[in-house]
mmCIF file of C-alpha atoms in Angstrom:
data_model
loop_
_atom_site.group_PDB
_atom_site.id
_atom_site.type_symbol
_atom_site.label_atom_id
_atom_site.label_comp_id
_atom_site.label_asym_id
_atom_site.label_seq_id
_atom_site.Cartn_x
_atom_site.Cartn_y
_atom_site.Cartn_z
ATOM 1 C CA UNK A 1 67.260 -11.424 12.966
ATOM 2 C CA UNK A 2 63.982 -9.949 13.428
ATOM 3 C CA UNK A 3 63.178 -9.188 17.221
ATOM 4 C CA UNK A 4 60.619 -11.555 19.235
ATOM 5 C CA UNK A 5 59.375 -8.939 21.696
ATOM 6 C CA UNK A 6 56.359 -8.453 23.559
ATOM 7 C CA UNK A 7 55.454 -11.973 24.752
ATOM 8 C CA UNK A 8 54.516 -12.088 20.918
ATOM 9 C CA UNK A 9 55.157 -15.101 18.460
ATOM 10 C CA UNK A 10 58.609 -14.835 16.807
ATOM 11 C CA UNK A 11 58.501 -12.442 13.939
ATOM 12 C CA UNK A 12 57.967 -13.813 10.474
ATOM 13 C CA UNK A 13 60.275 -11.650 9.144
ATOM 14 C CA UNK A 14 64.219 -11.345 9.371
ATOM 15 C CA UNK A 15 66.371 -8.050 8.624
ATOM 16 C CA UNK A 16 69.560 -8.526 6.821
ATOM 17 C CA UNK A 17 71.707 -5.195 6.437
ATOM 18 C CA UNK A 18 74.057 -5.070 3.707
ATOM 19 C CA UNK A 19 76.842 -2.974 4.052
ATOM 20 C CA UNK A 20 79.057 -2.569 0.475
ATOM 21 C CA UNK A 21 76.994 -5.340 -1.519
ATOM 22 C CA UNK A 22 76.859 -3.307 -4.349
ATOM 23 C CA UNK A 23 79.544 -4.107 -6.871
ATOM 24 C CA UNK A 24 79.921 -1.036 -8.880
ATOM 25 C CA UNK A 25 79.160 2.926 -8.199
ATOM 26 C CA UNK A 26 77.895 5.336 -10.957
ATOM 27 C CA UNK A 27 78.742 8.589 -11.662
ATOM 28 C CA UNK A 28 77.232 11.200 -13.504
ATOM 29 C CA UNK A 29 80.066 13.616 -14.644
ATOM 30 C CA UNK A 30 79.906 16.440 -17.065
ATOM 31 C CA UNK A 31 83.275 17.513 -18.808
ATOM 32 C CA UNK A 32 83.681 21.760 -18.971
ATOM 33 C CA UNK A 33 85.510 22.656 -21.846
ATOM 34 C CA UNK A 34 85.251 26.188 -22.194
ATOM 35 C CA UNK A 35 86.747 26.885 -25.551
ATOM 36 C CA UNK A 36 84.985 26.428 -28.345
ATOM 37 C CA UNK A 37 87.001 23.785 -29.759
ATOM 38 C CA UNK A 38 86.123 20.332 -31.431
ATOM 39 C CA UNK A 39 84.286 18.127 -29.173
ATOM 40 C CA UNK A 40 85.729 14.699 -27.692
ATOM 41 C CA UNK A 41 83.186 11.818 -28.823
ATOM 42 C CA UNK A 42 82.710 8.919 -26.803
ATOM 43 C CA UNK A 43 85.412 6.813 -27.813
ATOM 44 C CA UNK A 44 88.149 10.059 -27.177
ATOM 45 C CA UNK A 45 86.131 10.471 -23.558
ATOM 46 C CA UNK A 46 87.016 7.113 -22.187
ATOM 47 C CA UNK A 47 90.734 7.524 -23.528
ATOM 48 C CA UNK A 48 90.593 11.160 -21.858
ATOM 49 C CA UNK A 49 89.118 8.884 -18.452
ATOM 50 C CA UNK A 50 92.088 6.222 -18.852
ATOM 51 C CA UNK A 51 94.571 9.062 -19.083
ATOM 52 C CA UNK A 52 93.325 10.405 -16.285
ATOM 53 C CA UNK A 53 93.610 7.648 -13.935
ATOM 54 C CA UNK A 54 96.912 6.931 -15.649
ATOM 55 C CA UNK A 55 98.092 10.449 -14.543
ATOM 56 C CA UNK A 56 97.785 10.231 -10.957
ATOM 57 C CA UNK A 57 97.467 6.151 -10.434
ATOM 58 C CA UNK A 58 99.950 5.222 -12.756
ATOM 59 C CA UNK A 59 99.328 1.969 -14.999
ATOM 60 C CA UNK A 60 97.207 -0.520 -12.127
ATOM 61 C CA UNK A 61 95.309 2.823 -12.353
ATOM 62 C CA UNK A 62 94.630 3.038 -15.846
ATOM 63 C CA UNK A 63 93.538 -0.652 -15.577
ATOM 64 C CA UNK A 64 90.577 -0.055 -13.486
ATOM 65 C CA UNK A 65 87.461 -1.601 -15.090
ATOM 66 C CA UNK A 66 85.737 1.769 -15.927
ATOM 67 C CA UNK A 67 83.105 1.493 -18.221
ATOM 68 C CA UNK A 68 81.202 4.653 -20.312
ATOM 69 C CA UNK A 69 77.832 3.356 -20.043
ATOM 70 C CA UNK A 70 76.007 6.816 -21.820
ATOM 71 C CA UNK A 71 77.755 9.881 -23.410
ATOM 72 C CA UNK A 72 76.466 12.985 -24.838
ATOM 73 C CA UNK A 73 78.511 14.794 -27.034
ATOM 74 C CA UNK A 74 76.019 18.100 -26.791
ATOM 75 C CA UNK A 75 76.242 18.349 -23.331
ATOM 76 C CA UNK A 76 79.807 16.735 -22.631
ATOM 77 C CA UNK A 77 77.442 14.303 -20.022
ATOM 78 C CA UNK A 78 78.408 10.722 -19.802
ATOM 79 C CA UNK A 79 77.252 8.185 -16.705
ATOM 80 C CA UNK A 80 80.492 6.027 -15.673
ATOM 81 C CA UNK A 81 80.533 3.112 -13.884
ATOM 82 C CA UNK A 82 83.317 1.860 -11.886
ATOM 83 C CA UNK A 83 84.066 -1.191 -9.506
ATOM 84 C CA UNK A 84 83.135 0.165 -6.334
ATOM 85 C CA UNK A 85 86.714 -0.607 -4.482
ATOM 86 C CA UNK A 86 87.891 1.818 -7.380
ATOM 87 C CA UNK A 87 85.777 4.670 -6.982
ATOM 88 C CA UNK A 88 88.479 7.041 -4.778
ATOM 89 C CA UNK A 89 90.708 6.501 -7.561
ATOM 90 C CA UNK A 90 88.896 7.254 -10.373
ATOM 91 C CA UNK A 91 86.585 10.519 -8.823
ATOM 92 C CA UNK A 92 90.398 11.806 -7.442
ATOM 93 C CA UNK A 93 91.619 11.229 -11.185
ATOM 94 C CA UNK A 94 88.927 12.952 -12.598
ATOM 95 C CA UNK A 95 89.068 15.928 -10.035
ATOM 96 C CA UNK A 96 92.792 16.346 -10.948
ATOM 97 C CA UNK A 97 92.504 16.293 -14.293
ATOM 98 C CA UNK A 98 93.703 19.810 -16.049
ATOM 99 C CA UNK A 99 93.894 19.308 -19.553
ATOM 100 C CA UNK A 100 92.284 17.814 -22.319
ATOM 101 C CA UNK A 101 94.713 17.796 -25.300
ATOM 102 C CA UNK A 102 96.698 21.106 -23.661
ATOM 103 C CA UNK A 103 93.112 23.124 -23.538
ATOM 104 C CA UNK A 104 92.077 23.795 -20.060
ATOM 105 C CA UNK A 105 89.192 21.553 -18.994
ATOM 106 C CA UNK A 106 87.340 20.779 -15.264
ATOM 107 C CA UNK A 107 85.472 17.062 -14.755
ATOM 108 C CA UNK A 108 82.635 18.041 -12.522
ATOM 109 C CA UNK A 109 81.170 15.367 -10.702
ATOM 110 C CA UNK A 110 77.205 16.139 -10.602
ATOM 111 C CA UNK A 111 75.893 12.776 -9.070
ATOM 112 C CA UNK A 112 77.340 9.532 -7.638
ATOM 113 C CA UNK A 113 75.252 6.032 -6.464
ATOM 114 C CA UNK A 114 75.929 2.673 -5.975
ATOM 115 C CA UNK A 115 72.280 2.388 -7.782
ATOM 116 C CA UNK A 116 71.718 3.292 -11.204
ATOM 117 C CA UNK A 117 68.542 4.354 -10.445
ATOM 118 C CA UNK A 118 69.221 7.230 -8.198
ATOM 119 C CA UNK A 119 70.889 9.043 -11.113
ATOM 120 C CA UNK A 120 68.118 10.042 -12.689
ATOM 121 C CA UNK A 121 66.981 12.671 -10.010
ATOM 122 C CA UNK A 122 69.259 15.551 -8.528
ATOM 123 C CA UNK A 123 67.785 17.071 -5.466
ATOM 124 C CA UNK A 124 70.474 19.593 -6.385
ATOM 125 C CA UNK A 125 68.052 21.226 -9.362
ATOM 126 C CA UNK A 126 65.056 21.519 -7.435
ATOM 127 C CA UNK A 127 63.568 24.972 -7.022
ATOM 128 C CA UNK A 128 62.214 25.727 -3.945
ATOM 129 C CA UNK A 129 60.063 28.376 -3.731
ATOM 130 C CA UNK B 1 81.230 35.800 -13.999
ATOM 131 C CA UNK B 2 84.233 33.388 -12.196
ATOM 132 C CA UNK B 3 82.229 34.134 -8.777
ATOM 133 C CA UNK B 4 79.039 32.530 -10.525
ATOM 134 C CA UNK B 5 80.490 29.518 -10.734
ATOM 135 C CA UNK B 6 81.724 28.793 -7.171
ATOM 136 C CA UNK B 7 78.159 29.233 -6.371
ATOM 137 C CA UNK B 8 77.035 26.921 -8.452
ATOM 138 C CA UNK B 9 79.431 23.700 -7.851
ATOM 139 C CA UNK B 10 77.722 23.195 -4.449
ATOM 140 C CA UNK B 11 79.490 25.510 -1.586
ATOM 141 C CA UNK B 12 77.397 27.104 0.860
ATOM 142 C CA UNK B 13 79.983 29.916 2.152
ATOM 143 C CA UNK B 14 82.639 31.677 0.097
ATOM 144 C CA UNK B 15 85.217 34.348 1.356
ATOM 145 C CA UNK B 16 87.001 36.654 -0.755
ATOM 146 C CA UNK B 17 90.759 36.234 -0.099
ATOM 147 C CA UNK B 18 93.015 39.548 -0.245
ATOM 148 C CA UNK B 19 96.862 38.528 -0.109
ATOM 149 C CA UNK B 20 99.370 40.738 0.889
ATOM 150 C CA UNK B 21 102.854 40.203 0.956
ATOM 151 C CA UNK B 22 105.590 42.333 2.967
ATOM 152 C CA UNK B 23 108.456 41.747 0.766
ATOM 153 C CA UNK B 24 107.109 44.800 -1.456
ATOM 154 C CA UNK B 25 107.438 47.833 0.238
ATOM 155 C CA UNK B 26 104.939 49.913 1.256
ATOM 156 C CA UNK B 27 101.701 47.790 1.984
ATOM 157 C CA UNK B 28 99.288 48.823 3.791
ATOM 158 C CA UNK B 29 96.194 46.744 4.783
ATOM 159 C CA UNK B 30 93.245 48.198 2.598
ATOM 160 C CA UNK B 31 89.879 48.049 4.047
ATOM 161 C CA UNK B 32 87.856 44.775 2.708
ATOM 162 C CA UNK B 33 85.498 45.102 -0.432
ATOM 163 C CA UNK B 34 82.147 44.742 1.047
ATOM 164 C CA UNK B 35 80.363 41.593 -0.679
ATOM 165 C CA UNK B 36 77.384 43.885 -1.100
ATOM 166 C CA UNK B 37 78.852 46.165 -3.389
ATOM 167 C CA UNK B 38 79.981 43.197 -5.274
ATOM 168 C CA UNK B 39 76.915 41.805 -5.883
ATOM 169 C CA UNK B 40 73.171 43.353 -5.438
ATOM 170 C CA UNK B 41 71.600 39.544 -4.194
ATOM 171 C CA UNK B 42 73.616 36.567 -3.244
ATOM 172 C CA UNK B 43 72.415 33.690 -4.630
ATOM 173 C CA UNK B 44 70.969 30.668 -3.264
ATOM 174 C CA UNK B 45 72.815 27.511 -1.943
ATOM 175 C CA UNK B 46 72.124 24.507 -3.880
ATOM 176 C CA UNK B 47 69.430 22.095 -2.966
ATOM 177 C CA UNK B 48 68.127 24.693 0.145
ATOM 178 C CA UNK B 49 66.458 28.275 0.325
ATOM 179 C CA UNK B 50 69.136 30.274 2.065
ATOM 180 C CA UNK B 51 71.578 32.574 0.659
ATOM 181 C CA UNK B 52 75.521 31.831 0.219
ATOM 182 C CA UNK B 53 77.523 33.206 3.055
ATOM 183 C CA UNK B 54 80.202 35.715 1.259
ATOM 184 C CA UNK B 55 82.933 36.434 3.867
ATOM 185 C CA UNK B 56 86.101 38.675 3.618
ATOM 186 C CA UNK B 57 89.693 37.128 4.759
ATOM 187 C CA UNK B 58 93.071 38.289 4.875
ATOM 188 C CA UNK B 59 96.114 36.845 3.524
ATOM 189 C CA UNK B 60 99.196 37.676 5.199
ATOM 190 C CA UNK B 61 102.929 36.390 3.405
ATOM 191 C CA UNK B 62 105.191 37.107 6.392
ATOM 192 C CA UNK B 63 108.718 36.309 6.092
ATOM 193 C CA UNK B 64 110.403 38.199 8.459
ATOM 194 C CA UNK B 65 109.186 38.486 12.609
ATOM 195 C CA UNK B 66 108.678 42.511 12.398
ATOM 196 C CA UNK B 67 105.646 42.131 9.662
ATOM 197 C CA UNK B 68 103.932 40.325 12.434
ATOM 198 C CA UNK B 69 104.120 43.417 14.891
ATOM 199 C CA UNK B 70 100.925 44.653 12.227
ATOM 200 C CA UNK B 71 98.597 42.249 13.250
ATOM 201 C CA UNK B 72 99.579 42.519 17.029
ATOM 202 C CA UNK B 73 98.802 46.503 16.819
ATOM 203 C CA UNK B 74 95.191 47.742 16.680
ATOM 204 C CA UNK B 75 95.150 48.393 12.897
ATOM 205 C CA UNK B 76 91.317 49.626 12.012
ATOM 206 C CA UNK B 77 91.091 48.082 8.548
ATOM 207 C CA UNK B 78 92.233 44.381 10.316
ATOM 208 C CA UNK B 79 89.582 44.343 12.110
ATOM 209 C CA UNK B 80 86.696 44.722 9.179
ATOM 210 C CA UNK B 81 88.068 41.176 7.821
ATOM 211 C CA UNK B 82 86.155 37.698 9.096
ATOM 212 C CA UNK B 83 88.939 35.233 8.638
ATOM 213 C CA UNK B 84 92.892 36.051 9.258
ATOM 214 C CA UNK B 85 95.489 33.589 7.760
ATOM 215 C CA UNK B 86 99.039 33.801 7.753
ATOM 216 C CA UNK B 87 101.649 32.514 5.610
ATOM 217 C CA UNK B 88 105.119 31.788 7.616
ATOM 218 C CA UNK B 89 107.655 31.383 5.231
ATOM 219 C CA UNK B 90 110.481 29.904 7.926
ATOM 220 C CA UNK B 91 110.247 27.478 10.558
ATOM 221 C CA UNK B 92 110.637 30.550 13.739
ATOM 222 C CA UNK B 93 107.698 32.283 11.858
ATOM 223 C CA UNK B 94 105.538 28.950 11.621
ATOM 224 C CA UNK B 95 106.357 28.499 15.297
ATOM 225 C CA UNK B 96 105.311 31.896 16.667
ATOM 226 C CA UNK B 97 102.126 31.902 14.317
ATOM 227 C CA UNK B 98 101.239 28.600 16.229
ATOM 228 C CA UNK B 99 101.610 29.955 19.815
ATOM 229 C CA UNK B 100 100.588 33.801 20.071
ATOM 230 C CA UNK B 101 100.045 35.166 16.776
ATOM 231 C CA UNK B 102 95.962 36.241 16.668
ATOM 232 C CA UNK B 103 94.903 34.045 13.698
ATOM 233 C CA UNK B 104 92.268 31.749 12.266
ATOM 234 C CA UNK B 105 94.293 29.843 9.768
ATOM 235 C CA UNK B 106 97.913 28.536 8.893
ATOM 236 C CA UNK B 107 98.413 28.453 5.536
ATOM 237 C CA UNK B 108 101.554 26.057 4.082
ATOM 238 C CA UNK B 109 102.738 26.259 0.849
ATOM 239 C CA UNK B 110 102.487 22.349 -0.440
ATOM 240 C CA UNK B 111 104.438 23.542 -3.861
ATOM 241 C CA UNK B 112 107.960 23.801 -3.095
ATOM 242 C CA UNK B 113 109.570 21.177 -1.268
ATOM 243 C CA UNK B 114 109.221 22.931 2.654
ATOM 244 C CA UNK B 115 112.243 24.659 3.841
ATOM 245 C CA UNK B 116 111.329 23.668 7.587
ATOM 246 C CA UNK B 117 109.863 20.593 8.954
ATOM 247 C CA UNK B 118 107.044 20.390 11.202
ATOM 248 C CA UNK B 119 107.123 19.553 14.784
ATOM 249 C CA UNK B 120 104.988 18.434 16.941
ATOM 250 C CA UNK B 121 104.668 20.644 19.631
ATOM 251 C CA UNK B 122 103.726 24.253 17.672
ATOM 252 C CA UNK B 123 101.212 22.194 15.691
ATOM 253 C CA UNK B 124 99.582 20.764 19.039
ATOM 254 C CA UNK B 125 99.342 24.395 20.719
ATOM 255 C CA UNK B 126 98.018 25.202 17.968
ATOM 256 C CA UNK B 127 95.224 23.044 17.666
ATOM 257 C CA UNK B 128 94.395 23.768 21.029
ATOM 258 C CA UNK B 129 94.194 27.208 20.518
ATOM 259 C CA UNK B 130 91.416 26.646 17.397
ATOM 260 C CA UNK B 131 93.499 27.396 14.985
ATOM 261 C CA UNK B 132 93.263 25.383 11.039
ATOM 262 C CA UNK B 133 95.980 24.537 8.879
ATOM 263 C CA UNK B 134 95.769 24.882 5.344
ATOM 264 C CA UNK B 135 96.205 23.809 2.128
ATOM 265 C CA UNK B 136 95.940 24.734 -1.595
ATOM 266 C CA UNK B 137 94.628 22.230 -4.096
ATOM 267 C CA UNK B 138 94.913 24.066 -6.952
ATOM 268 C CA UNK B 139 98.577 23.356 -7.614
ATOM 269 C CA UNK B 140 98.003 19.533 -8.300
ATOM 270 C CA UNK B 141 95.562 20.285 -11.354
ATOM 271 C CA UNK B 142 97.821 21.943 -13.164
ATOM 272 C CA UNK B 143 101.014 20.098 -13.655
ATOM 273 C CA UNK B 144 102.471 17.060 -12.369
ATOM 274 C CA UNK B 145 105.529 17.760 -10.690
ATOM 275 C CA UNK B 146 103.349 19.907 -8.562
ATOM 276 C CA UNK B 147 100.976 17.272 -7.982
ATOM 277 C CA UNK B 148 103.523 15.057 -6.306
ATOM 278 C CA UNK B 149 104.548 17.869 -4.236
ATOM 279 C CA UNK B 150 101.619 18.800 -3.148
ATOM 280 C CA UNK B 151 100.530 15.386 -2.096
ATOM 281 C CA UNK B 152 103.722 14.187 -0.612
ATOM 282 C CA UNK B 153 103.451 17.724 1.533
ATOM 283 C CA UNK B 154 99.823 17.168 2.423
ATOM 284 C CA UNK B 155 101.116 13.478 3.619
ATOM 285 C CA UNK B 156 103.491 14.767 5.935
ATOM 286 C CA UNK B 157 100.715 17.367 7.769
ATOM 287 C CA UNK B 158 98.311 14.868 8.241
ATOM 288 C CA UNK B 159 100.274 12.867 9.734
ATOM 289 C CA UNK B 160 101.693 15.873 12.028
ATOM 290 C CA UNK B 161 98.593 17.765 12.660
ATOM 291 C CA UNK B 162 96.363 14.329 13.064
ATOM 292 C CA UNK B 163 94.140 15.489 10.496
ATOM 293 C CA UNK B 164 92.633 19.440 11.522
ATOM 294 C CA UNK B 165 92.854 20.781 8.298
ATOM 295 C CA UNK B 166 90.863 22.844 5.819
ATOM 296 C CA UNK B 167 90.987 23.071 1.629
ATOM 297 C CA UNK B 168 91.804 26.326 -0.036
ATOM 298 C CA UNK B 169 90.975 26.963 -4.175
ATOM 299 C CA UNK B 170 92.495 30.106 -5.898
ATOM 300 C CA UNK B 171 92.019 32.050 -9.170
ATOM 301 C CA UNK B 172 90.635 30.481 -12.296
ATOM 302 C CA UNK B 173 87.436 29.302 -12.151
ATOM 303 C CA UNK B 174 88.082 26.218 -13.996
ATOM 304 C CA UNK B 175 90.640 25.577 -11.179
ATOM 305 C CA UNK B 176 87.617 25.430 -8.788
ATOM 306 C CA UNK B 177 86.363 21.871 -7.708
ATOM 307 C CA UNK B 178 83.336 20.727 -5.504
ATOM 308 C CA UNK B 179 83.053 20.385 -1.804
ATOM 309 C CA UNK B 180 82.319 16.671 -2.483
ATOM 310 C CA UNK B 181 85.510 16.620 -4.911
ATOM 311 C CA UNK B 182 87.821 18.113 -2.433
ATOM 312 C CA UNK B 183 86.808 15.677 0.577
ATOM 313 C CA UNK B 184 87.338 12.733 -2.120
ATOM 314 C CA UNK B 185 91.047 14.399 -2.381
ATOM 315 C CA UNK B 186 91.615 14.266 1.544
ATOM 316 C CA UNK B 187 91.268 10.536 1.469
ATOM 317 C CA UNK B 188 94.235 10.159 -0.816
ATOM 318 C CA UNK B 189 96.170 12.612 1.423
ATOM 319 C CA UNK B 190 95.903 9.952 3.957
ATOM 320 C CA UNK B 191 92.563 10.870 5.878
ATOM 321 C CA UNK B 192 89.833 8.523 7.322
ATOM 322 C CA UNK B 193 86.350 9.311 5.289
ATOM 323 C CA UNK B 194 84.742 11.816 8.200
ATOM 324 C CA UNK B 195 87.945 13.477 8.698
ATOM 325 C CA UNK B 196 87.866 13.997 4.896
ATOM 326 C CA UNK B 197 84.469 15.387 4.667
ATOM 327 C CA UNK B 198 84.940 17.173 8.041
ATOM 328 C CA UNK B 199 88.332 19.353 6.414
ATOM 329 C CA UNK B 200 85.160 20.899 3.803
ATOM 330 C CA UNK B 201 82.432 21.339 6.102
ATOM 331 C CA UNK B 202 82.798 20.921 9.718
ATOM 332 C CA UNK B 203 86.780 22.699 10.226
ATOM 333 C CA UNK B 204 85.854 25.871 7.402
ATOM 334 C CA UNK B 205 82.681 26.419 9.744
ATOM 335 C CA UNK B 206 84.721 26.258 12.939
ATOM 336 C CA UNK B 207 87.533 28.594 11.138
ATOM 337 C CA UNK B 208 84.712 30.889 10.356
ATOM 338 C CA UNK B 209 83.466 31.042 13.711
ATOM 339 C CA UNK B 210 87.177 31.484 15.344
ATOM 340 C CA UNK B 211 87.502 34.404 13.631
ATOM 341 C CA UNK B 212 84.119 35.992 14.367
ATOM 342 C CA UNK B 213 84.448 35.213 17.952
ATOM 343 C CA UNK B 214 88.099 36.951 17.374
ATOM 344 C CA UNK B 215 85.849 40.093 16.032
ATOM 345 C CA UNK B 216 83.651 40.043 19.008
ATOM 346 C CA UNK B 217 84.715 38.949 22.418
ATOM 347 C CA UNK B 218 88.030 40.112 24.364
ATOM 348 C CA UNK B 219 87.327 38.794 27.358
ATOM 349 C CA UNK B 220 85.560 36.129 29.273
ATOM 350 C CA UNK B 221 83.754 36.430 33.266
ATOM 351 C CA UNK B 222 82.368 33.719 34.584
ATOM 352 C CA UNK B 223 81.394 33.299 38.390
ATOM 353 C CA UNK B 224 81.505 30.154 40.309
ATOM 354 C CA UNK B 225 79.739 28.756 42.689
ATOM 355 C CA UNK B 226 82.186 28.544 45.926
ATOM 356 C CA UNK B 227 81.347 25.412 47.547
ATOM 357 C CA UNK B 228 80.116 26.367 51.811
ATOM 358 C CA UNK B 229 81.796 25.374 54.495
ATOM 359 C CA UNK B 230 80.570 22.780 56.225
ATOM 360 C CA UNK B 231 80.419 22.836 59.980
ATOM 361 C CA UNK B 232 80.084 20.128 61.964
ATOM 362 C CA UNK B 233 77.682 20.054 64.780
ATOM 363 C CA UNK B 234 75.793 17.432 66.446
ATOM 364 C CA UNK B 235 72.479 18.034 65.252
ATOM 365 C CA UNK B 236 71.605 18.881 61.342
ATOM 366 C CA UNK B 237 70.254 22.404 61.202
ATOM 367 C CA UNK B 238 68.471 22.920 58.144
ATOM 368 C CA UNK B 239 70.105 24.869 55.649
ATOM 369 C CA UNK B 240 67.510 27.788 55.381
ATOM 370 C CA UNK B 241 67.305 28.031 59.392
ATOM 371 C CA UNK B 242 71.231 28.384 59.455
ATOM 372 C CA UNK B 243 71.231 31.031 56.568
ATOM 373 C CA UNK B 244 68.469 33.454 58.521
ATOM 374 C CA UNK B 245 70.615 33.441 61.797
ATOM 375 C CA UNK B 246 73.856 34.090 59.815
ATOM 376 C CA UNK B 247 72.462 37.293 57.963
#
C-alpha cells in the first residue's frame, strides 16, 4: 500500500510487488556443433531438447512443457520457453548435454528472462569503447 | 584457439592449470608459462572494459605423505604459481591437506566412487583456514555413469562442507560451460541459489586472493592499545595533568 506520509492526503496510488508472477522463462540458446555435419532442423532440435531432459531428469523430465518458439537452422539459435518451476531442470539438461547423435556438441545458454521482451537485447555484445 | 573460447562464454578470470603427479618418477615442478608469452593482449571481459585476469595454478596428485614434504620446502619455481591445489588420494592425505598443508584449494575426484569418506572435523579446519574445495564438472557431460557419480559425490560435500566450494572445467573446449551454467549446476548438487552463484564468483575470487596473500605476507604485527590503569583517588585529575607529572 502506498505510504500516507507527510501530514499529506493518502496517496492515490498503491504498489503491488510481484514476486514469481510470471508463468514461463525464455531462453535464448545456441547449439555448437563443431563438425561440419548435417544440421538438426527444428523438429530434430526439440527431440535433441526432450532427450536431454530425459537424460538427466528421467521421464517427469522429458514431460516438461518446453516449447521451441523460434529456430534457426543457419545459426543453430532457437528461443525456448519453459514453465518457470521447470527452468533448473531444463538449463541443467541442456548444460549436460554431450552429444548430439554421438558428435560432440555444447548448448550455450546466451540469454534467459521471464519476459520475452528482454531477449532481444544482450548487454553482453555491446562494445564499449 | 580453445583459450578463445573460455573468454568468450562470459568468465572474467582464467588460470592455467599445470598437473603433476608423483607416481611418475622424476617430476620436478617447472616454472609457470607466463600468460604474456601466451598471448600478446588479453582480451576483454564481456559486457565491461577491463581485461581477463589469466592466472597460473598448480596441480599437485599426492598419494603418498613424503610428496607433500615439496610444498613444505622453499622450492623457487612454487612460489611463481598464484593458486596451489592438491589432490589427496587417501583419507590421511585429505586430512593433513586440511590442517597444515600451505594450499588454496582441495580438489576431490567426484568420478570414482571415493575411497574415504569425509568427516567433519578436517573439512571445518579447513574452512577456517580459507581454504576451497573443489570439484570437476566436466565428467558429467560426457557419459552417464559418470554423471551419477559425480552428482551423488558433489551431494555428499555439500552437505559436509555446508556449501564452500568452487567449479573446476578441464581440456576440450566444447567441455567448457558458462559461469551462469555452472551456478545453475550447484543448485541440483543441493545448494541454495546465492550459495550457487557464490561457488562461481564470490569463493574463485576469495581462492584467488588466498593464494596471493600466500605469495606475499609471512607474517602479521599488530599493536594494541593496553588499556591504563586506573587509580583511584578522591578527586578526578584530568588525564593530561596526570600524564605531564608522570613523564
Amino acid at each position: 500500500r502506498g505510504p500516507a506520509g507527510r501530514g499529506m492526503a493518502a496517496a492515490a496510488f498503491e504498489r503491488r510487488v510481484l514476486r514469481r508472477a510470471a508463468e514461463h522463462h525464455y531462453l535464448r540458446v545456441r547449439l555448437e556443433l563443431p563438425d561440419g555435419g548435417a544440421r538438426p532442423n527444428a523438429a530434430q532440435f526439440k527431440q535433441l531438447v526432450v532427450t536431454a531432459l530425459r537424460e538427466l531428469h528421467g521421464e517427469v523430465g522429458a514431460a516438461l512443457p518446453v516449447d521451441v518458439l523460434t529456430y534457426e537452422e543457419k545459426t543453430l539459435s532457437a528461443i525456448l520457453r519453459v514453465i518457470s518451476s521447470g527452468l533448473v531442470k531444463l538449463w541443467s539438461a541442456l548444460t549436460l548435454l554431450g552429444f548430439y547423435q554421438n558428435r560432440r556438441c555444447a548448448f550455450r545458454v546466451l540469454q534467459t528472462s521471464p519476459f520475452l521482451l528482454a531477449l532481444s537485447g544482450n548487454s553482453r555484445e555491446l562494445v564499449l569503447d | 584457439t580453445k583459450y578463445s573460447l573460455c573468454f568468450s562464454v562470459g568468465y572474467s578470470a582464467v588460470a592455467f592449470n599445470h598437473v603433476i603427479d608423483f607416481k611418475e618418477k622424476k617430476q620436478e615442478i617447472t616454472k609457470p608459462v607466463s600468460p604474456t608469452e601466451l598471448f600478446p593482449s588479453l582480451p576483454i571481459v564481456q559486457g565491461t572494459s577491463k581485461r581477463i585476469k589469466v592466472l597460473t595454478r598448480l596441480t599437485l596428485i599426492v598419494s603418498d605423505p613424503s610428496h607433500c614434504n615439496l610444498l613444505r620446502s622453499t622450492s623457487a619455481n612454487i612460489k611463481l604459481y598464484d593458486i596451489i591445489a592438491v589432490f589427496p588420494k587417501t583419507e590421511k592425505l585429505f586430512h593433513i591437506a586440511c590442517t597444515t598443508l600451505d594450499v588454496d584449494l582441495v580438489c576431490i575426484n567426484v568420478t570414482e566412487k571415493l575411497p574415504f569418506y569425509f568427516r567433519r572435523p578436517p573439512v571445518n579446519m579447513a574452512i577456517d583456514r580459507g581454504i576451497y574445495f573443489e570439484l570437476l564438472y566436466t565428467p558429467a557431460i560426457k557419459d552417464s555413469t559418470m554423471r551419477r557419480y559425480t552428482i551423488s559425490n558433489a551431494i555428499s560435500l555439500m552437505q559436509i562442507c555446508k556449501g564452500k566450494v568452487s567449479s573446476q572445467s578441464e581440456n576440450k573446449p566444447l567441455e567448457l560451460r558458462g559461469p551462469y551454467d555452472v551456478a545453475n549446476l550447484g543448485l541440483l548438487f543441493g545448494l541454495s541459489e546465492s550459495q550457487a552463484k557464490a561457488a562461481v564468483s564470490t569463493n574463485c575470487r576469495a581462492t584467488m586472493l588466498h593464494g596471493e596473500t600466500r605469495k606475499t605476507a609471512c607474517g602479521v604485527v599488530y599493536t594494541v592499545k593496553k588499556p591504563r590503569k586506573v587509580e583511584e583517588e578522591e578527586t578526578p585529575v584530568p588525564v593530561c595533568k596526570k600524564a605531564k607529572t608522570q613523564a
